[in-house]
Short mmCIF file of C-alpha atoms and ligand atoms in Angstrom, two decimals:
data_model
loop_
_atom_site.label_atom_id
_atom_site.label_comp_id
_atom_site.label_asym_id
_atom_site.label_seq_id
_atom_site.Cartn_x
_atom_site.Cartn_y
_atom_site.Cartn_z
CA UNK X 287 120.90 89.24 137.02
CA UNK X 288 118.46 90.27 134.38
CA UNK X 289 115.87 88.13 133.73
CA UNK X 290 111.94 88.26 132.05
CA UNK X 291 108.78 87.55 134.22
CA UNK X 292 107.93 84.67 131.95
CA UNK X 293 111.54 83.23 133.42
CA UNK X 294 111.21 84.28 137.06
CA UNK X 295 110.39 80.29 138.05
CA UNK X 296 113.97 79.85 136.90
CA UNK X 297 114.99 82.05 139.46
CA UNK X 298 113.36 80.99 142.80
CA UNK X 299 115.04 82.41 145.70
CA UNK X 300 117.90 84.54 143.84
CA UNK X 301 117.85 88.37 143.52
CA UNK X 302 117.14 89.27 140.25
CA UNK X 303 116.27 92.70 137.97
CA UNK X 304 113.16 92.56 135.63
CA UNK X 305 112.26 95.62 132.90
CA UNK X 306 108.61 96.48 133.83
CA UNK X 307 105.37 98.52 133.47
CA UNK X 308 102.83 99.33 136.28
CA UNK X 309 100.09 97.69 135.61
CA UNK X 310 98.34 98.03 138.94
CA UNK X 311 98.84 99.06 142.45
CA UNK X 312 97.58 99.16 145.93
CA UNK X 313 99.17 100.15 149.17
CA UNK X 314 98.92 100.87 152.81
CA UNK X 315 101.18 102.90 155.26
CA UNK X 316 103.13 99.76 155.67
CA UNK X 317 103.53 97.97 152.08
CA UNK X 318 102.82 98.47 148.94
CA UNK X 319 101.57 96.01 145.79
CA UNK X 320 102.75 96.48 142.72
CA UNK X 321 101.36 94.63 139.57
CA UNK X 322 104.01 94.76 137.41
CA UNK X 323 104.19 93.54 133.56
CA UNK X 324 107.33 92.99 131.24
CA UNK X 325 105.55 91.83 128.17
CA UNK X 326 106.06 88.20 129.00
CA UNK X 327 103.92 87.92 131.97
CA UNK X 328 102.63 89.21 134.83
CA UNK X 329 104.01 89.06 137.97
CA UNK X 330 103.31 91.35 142.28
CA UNK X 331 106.32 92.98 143.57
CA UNK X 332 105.74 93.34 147.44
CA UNK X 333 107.34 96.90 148.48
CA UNK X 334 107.68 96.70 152.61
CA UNK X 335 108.68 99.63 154.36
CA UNK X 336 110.85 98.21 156.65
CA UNK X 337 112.72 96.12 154.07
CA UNK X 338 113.75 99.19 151.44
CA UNK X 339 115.13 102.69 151.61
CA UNK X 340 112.61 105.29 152.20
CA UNK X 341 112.81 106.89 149.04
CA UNK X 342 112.24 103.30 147.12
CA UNK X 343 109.36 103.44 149.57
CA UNK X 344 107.75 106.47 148.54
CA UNK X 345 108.65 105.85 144.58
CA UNK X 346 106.36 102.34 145.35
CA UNK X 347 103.25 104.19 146.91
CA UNK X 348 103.39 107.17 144.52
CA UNK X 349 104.54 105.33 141.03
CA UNK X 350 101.74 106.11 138.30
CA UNK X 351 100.03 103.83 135.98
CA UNK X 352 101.89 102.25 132.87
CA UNK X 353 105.16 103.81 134.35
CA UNK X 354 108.37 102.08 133.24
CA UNK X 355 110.98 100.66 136.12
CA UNK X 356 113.99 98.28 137.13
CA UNK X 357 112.85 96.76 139.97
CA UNK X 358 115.37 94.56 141.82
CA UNK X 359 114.52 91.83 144.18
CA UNK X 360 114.01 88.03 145.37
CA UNK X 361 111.77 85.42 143.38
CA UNK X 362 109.35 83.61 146.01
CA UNK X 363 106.71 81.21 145.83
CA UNK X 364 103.55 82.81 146.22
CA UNK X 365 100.60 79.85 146.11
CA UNK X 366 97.69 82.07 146.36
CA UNK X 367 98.53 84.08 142.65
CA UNK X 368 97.99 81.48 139.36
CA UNK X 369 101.34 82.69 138.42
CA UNK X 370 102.84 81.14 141.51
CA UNK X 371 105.31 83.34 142.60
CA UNK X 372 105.82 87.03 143.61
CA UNK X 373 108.26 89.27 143.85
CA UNK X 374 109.76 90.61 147.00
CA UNK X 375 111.06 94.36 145.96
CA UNK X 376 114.20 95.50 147.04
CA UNK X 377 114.71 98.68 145.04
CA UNK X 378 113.03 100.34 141.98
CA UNK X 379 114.62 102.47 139.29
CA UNK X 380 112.20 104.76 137.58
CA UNK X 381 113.18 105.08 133.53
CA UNK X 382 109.64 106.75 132.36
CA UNK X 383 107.34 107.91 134.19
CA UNK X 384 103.23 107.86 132.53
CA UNK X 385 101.20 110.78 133.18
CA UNK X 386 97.38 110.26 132.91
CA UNK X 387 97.30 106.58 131.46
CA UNK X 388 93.85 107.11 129.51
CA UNK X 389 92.90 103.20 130.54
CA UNK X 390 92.23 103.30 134.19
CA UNK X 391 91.34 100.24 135.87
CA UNK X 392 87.56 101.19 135.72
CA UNK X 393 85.54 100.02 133.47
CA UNK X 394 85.75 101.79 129.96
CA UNK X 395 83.42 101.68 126.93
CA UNK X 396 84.28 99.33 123.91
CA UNK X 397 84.29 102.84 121.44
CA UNK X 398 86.70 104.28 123.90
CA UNK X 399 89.11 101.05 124.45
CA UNK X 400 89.13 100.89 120.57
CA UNK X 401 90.49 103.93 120.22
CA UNK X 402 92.63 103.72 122.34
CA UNK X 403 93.93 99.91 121.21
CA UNK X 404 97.65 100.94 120.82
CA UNK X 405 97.10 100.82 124.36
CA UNK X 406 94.43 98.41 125.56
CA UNK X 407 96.69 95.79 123.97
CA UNK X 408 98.67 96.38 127.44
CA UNK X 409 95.80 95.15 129.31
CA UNK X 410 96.30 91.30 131.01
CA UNK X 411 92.88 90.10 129.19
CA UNK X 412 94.07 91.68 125.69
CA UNK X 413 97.57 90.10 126.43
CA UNK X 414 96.02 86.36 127.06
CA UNK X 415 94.08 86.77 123.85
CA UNK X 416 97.02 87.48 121.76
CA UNK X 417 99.35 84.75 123.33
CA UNK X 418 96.39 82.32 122.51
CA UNK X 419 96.24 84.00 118.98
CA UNK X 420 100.30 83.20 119.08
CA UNK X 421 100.11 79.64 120.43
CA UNK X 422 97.68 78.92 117.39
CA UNK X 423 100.27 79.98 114.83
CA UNK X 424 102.88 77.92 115.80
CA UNK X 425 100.96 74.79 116.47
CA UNK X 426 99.51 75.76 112.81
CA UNK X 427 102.81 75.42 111.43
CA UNK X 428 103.91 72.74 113.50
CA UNK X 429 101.26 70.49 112.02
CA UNK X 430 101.64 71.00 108.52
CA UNK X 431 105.40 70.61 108.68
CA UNK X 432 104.88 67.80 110.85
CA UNK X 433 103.17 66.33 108.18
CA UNK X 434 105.22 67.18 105.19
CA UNK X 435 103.44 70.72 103.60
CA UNK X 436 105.86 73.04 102.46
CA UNK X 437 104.93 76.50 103.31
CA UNK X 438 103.39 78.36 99.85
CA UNK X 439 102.73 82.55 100.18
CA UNK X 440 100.08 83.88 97.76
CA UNK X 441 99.98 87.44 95.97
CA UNK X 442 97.66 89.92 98.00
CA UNK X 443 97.40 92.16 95.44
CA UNK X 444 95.63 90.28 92.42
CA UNK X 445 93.96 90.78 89.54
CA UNK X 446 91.04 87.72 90.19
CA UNK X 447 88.73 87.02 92.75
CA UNK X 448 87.94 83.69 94.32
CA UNK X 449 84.60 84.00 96.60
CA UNK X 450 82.83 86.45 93.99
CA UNK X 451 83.15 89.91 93.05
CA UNK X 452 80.78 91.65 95.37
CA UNK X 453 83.43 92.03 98.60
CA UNK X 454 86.33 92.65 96.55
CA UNK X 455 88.68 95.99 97.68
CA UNK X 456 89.92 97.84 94.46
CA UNK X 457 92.84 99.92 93.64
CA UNK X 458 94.85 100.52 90.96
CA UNK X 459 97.90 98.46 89.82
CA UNK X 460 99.12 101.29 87.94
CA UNK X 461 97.20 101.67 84.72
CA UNK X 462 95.78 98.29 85.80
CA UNK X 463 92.83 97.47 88.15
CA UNK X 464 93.70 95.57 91.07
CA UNK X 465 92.38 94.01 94.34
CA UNK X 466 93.59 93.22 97.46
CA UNK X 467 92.96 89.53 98.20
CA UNK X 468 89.90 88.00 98.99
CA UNK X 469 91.63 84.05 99.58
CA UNK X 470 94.69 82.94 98.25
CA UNK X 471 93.39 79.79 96.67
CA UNK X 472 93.60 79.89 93.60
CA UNK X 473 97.34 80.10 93.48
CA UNK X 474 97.87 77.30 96.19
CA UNK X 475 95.90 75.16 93.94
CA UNK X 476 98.54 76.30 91.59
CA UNK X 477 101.18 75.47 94.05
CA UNK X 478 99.62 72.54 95.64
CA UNK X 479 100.44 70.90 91.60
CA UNK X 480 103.84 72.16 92.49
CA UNK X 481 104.81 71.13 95.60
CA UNK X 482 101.71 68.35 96.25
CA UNK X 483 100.90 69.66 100.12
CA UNK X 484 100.94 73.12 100.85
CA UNK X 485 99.73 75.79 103.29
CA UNK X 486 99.59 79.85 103.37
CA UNK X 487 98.96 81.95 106.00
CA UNK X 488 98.34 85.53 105.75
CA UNK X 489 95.70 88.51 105.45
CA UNK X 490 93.17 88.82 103.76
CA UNK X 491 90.61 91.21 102.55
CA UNK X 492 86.35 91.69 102.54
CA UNK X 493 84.90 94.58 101.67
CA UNK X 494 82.12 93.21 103.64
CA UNK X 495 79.58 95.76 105.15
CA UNK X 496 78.81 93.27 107.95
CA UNK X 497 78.92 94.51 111.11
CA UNK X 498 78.79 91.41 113.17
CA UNK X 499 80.77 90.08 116.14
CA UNK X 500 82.18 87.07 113.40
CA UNK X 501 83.39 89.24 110.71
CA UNK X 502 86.41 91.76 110.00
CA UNK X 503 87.46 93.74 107.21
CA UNK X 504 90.75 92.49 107.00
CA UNK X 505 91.45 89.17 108.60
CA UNK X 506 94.05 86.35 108.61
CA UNK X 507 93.62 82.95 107.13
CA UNK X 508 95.16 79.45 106.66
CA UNK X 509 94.34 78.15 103.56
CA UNK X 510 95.99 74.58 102.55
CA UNK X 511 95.93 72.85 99.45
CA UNK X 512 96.43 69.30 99.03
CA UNK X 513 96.88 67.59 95.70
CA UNK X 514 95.55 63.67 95.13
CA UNK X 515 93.16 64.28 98.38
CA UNK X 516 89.67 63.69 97.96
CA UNK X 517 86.82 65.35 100.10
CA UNK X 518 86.70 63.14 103.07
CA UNK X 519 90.56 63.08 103.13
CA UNK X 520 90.22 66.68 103.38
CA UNK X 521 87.55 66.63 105.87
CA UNK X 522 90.11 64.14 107.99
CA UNK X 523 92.87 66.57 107.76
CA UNK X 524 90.71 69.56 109.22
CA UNK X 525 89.72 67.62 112.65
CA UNK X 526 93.02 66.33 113.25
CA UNK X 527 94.21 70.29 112.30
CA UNK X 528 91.63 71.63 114.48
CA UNK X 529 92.25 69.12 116.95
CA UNK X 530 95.89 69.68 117.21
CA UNK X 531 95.11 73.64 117.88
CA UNK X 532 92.81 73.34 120.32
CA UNK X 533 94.83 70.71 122.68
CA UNK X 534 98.24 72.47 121.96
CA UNK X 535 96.21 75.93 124.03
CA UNK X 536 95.34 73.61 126.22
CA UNK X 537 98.99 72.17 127.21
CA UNK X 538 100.45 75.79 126.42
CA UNK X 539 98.19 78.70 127.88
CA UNK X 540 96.83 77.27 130.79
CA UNK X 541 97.05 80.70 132.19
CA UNK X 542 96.04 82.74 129.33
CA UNK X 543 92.33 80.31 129.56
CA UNK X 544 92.55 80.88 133.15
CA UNK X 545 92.73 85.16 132.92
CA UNK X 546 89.62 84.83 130.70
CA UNK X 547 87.98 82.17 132.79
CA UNK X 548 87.51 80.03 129.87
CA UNK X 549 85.61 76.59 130.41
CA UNK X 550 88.16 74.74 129.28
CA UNK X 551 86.26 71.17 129.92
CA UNK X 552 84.14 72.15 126.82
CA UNK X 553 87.52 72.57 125.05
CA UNK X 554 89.28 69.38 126.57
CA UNK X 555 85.91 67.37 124.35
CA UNK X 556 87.60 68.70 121.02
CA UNK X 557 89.14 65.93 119.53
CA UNK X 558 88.71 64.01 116.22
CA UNK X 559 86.82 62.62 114.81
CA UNK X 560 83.99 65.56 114.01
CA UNK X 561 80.48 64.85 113.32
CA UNK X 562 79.20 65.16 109.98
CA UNK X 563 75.73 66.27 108.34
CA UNK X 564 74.51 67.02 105.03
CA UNK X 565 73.23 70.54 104.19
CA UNK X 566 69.84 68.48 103.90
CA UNK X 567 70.30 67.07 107.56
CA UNK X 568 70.87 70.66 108.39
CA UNK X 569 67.61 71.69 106.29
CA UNK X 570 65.77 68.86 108.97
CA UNK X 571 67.06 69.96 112.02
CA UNK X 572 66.57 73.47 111.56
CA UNK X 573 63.27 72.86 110.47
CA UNK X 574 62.57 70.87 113.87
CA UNK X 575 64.38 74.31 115.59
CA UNK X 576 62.15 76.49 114.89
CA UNK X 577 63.33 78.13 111.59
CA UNK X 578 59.68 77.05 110.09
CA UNK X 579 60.23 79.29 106.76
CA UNK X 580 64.09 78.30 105.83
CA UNK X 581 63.97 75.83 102.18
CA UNK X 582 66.25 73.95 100.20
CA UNK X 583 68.77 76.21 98.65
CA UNK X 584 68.82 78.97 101.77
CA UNK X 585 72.44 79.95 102.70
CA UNK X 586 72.79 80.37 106.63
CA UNK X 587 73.10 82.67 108.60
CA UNK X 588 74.57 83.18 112.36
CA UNK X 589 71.27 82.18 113.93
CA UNK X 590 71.22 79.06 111.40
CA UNK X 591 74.75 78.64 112.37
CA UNK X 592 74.47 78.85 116.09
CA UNK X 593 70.93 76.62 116.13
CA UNK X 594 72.52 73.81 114.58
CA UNK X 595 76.00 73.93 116.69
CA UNK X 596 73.58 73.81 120.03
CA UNK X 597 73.29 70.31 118.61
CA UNK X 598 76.66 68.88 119.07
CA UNK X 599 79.65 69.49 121.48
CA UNK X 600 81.71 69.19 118.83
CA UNK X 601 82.58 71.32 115.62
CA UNK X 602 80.33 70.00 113.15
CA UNK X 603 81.22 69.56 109.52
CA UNK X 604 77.75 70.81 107.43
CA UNK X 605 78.73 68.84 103.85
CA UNK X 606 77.00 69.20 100.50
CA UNK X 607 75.91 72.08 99.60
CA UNK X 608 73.33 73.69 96.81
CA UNK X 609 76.13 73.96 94.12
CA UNK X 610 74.47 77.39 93.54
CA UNK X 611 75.02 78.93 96.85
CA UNK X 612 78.78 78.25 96.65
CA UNK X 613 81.75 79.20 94.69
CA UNK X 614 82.45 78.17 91.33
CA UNK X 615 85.40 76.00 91.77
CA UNK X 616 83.54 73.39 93.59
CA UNK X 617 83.40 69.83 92.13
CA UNK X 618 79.72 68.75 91.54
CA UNK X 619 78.85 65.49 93.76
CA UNK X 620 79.13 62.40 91.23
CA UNK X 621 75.89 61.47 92.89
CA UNK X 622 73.66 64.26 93.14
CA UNK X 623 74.69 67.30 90.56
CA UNK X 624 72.79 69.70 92.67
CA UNK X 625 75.22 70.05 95.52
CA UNK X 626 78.82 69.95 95.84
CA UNK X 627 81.84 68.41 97.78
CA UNK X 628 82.33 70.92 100.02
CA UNK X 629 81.86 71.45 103.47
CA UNK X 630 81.58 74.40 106.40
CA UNK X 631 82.74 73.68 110.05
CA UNK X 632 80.88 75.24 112.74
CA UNK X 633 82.63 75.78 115.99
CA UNK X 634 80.48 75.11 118.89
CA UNK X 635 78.89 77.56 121.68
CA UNK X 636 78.04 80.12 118.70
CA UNK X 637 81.30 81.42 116.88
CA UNK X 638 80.18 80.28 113.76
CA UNK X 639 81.56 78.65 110.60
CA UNK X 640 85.41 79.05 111.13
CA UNK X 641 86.73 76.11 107.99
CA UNK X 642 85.09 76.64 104.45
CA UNK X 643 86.68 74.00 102.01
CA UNK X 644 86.01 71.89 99.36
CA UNK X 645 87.25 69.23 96.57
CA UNK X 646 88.27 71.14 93.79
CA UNK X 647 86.85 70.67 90.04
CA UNK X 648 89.37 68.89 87.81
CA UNK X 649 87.81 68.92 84.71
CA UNK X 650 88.84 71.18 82.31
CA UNK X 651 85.11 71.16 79.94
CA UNK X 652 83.30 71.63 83.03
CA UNK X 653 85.68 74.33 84.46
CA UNK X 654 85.24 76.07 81.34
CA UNK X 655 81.34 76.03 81.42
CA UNK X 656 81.64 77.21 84.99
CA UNK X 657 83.85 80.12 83.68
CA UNK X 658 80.40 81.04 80.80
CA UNK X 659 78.30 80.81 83.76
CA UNK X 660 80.04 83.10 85.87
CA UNK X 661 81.05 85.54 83.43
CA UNK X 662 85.25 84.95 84.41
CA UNK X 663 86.27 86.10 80.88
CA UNK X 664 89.29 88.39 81.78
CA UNK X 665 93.02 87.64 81.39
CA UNK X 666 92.77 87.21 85.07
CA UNK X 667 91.22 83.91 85.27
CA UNK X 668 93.27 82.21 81.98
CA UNK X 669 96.44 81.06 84.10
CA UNK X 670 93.95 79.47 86.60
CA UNK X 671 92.04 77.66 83.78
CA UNK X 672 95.59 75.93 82.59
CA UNK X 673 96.02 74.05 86.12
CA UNK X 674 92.97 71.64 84.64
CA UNK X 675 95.27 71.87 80.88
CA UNK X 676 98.42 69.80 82.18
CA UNK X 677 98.08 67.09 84.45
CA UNK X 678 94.80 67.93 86.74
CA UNK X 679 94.67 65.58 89.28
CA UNK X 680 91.87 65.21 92.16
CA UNK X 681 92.68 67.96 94.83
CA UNK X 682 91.17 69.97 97.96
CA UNK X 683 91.82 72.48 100.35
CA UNK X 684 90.16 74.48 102.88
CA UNK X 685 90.83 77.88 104.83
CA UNK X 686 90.64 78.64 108.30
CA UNK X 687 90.06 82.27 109.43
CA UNK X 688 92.23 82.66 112.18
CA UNK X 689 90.22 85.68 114.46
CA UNK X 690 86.81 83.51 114.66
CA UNK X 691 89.12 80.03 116.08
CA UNK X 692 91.10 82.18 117.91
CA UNK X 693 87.48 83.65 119.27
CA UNK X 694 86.11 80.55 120.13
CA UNK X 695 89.19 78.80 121.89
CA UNK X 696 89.33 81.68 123.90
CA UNK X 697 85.78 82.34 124.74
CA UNK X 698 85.96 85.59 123.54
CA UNK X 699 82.24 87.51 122.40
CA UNK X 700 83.87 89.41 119.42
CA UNK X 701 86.65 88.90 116.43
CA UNK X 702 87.89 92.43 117.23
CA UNK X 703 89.48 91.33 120.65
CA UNK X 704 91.60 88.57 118.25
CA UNK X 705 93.11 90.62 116.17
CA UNK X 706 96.03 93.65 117.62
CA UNK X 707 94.45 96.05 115.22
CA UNK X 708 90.82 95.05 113.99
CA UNK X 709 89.60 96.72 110.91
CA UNK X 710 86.11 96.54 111.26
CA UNK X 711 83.43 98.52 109.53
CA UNK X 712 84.18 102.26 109.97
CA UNK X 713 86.86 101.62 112.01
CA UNK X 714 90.52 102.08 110.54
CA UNK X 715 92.09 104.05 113.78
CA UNK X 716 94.45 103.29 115.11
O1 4AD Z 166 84.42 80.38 103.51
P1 4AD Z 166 85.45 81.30 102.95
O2 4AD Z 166 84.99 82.50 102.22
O3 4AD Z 166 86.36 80.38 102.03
C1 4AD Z 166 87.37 80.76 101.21
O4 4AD Z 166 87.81 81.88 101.12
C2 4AD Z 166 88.02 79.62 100.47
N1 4AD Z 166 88.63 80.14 99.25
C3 4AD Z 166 89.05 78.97 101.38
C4 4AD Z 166 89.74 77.79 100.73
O5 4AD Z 166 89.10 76.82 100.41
N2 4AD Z 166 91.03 77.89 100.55
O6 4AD Z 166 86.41 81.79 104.11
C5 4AD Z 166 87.11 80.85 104.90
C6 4AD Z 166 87.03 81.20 106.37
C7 4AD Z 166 85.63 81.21 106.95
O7 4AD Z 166 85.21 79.92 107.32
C8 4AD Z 166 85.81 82.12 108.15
O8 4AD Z 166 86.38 81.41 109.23
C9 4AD Z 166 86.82 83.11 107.67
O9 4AD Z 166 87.51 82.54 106.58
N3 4AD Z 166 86.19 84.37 107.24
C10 4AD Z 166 86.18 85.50 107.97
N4 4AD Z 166 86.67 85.78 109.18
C11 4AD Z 166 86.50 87.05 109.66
N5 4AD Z 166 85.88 88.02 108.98
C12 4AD Z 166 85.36 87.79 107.74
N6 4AD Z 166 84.76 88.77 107.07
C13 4AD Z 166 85.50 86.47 107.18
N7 4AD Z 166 85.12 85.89 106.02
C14 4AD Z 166 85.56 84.62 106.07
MG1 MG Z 167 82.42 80.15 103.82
#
């Protein structure tokens, strides 16, 4: 019978035939190892000499790296891999065999494994990143249909920009000018007084000359929109959101966490509710950090970012912000003009601000002197203008980028091990 690695524990004790890659091997005169990988898992296949045919003996000490087999044989419990079971190998079938796998299982040079991703992706620490990536996704969706948002899909090529105009890629739209898009906000606030709760999730562009381990050129992000919601509704939504990922990789990839050694009791803490501090809290504690010279009206950066999140073991919700310092869409506090509803969340153990999101301004005179101040004259930004016209209604929304949570929940240094093909600053191979 046929059957996938991930399935195998279905199989205990029968004789079945798995599709696999070499991964790994080691032998003696007498048996043979092979770490074999289908795609859904890893799992050993025990060659022993006396067991198979000579020439299935020989094939198992001499296979090459990344090769592709059948290999035939009998599921057993095996209670000192995490896995559980192995493999006992009664015959291999050779369908491809690799010549000079470039990734050998020395150590290689980050350069070198990124060019050589196409590849690298293979590897069992690059495959438990991407399931956790995976398991992410679907608990993403299966909270915000589990709580009744109907999936909304934004333009990526658009002719308006929502976080400013600096990072914005260009190209032409034909005759027109065009840019790939920076968040796709501005039309799920659109569809948000549509549909009332939505969500989108897709890519998403900076033109960003950051070279940092938080930040990508292209990256994907979650970005829901929810109409009659105030701020701290909002803010309620994101733990229980954030919340819901983190214990859903906890239930689901207990093996992915345990190839990358994560500690997962610093994950198992994650639950709602989140702490919450002003940006003038913020101003305090850094202050009392260390960062002597930072003032009132100073965005953060990582070291900011990281010096406050050494604070909590949470993800902490930084709220209120210089109005100034953020975009213009953000509704002024009723109590304090100065700042705005908005607020970032900062992961702990240093990943950095992975939510941005605020309440919305509803107010058509006001959205139109934000429009003077920020010089958003074009056609581009008239549609957006009209969702105050007809019907505005209090509303928020937030985005999640998905490579900096996926990052943190799996204790990974850098965003370009979240993403299969990171497109980082002069990087756009392979
Ligand atoms: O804070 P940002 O810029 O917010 C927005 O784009 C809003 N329009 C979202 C909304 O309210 N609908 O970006 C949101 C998140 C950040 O918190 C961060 O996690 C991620 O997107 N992000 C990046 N991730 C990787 N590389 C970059 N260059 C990123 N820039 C932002
Ligand atoms: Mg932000």
């Amino acid at each position: 019978m046929k059957t996938t690695i991930a399935q195998v524990p279905k199989s205990l004790g029968q004789k079945v035939t798995i599709g696999a890659w070499l991964a790994n091997k080691r032998s003696s005169g007498k048996i043979a190892f092979l770490q074999l990988r289908d795609g859904t898992g890893f799992i050993q296949g025990v060659v022993v000499k006396s067991d198979v045919s000579e020439e299935t003996f020989q094939l198992a000490k001499n296979i090459s790296q990344e090769s592709s087999m059948y290999v035939t044989g009998t599921i057993v419990e095996d209670s000192r891999s995490p896995f559980g079971y192995e493999m006992q190998v009664d015959n291999i079938e050779l369908i491809h065999e690799s010549v000079d796998y470039p990734i050998t299982p020395k150590e290689h040079g980050t350069e070198f494994l990124m060019d050589h991703r196409h590849l690298w992706l293979r590897s069992k620490r690059q495959h438990a990143v991407m399931k956790i990536r995976n398991e992410i996704i679907r608990a993403t969706y299966e909270f915000f249909n589990d709580n009744g948002y109907v999936k909304i899909d934004p333009p990526i090529l658009t002719g308006s920009s929502a976080e400013g105009t600096t990072e914005l890629f260009h190209t032409k739209y034909f005759d027109e000018d065009a840019y790939l898009s920076q968040s796709g906000q501005l039309y799920m606030e659109a569809a948000a007084m549509a549909f009332g709760k939505v969500f989108s999730f897709g890519p998403t562009f900076r033109a960003e000359k950051s070279k940092t381990r938080r930040h990508l050129i292209e990256f994907w992000m979650i970005e829901p929109e929810m109409a009659f919601v105030e701020h701290d509704e909002s803010l309620e939504i994101q733990e229980n959101y954030v919340s819901h990922i983190v214990q859903s990789v906890l239930k689901n990839c207990k093996l992915e966490l345990d190839t990358l050694n994560r500690d997962t009791s610093k994950l198992e803490k994650i639950k709602a509710p989140f702490p919450r501090i002003t940006y003038e809290d913020a101003i305090t504690l850094l202050k009392e950090n260390g960062f002597t010279d930072i003032e009132w009206g100073d965005d953060f950066g990582a070291p900011h970012e990281t010096a406050i999140a050494e604070n909590f073991d949470m993800p902490v919700f930084i709220t209120n912000w210089p109005k100034d310092i953020k975009a213009f869409y953000m509704k002024p506090d009723p109590n304090n003009e100065d700042v705005v509803l908005c607020a970032d969340l900062i992961a702990p153990e240093g990943y950095g601000e992975i939510i941005g999101g605020s309440q919305r301004i509803d107010d058509l005179d006001l959205m139109k002197q934000r429009y003077e101040e920020h010089g958003l004259n074009g056609p581009a930004y008239k549609w957006y203008l009209e969702l105050s016209q007809y019907g505005s209604v209090p509303h928020s929304g937030f985005g999640l980028g998905l490579e900096r949570t996926v990052a943190w929940i799996s204790g990974v240094e850098h965003v370009r091990e979240t993403i299969p093909f990171p497109r980082l600053l002069n990087r756009l191979y392979p």
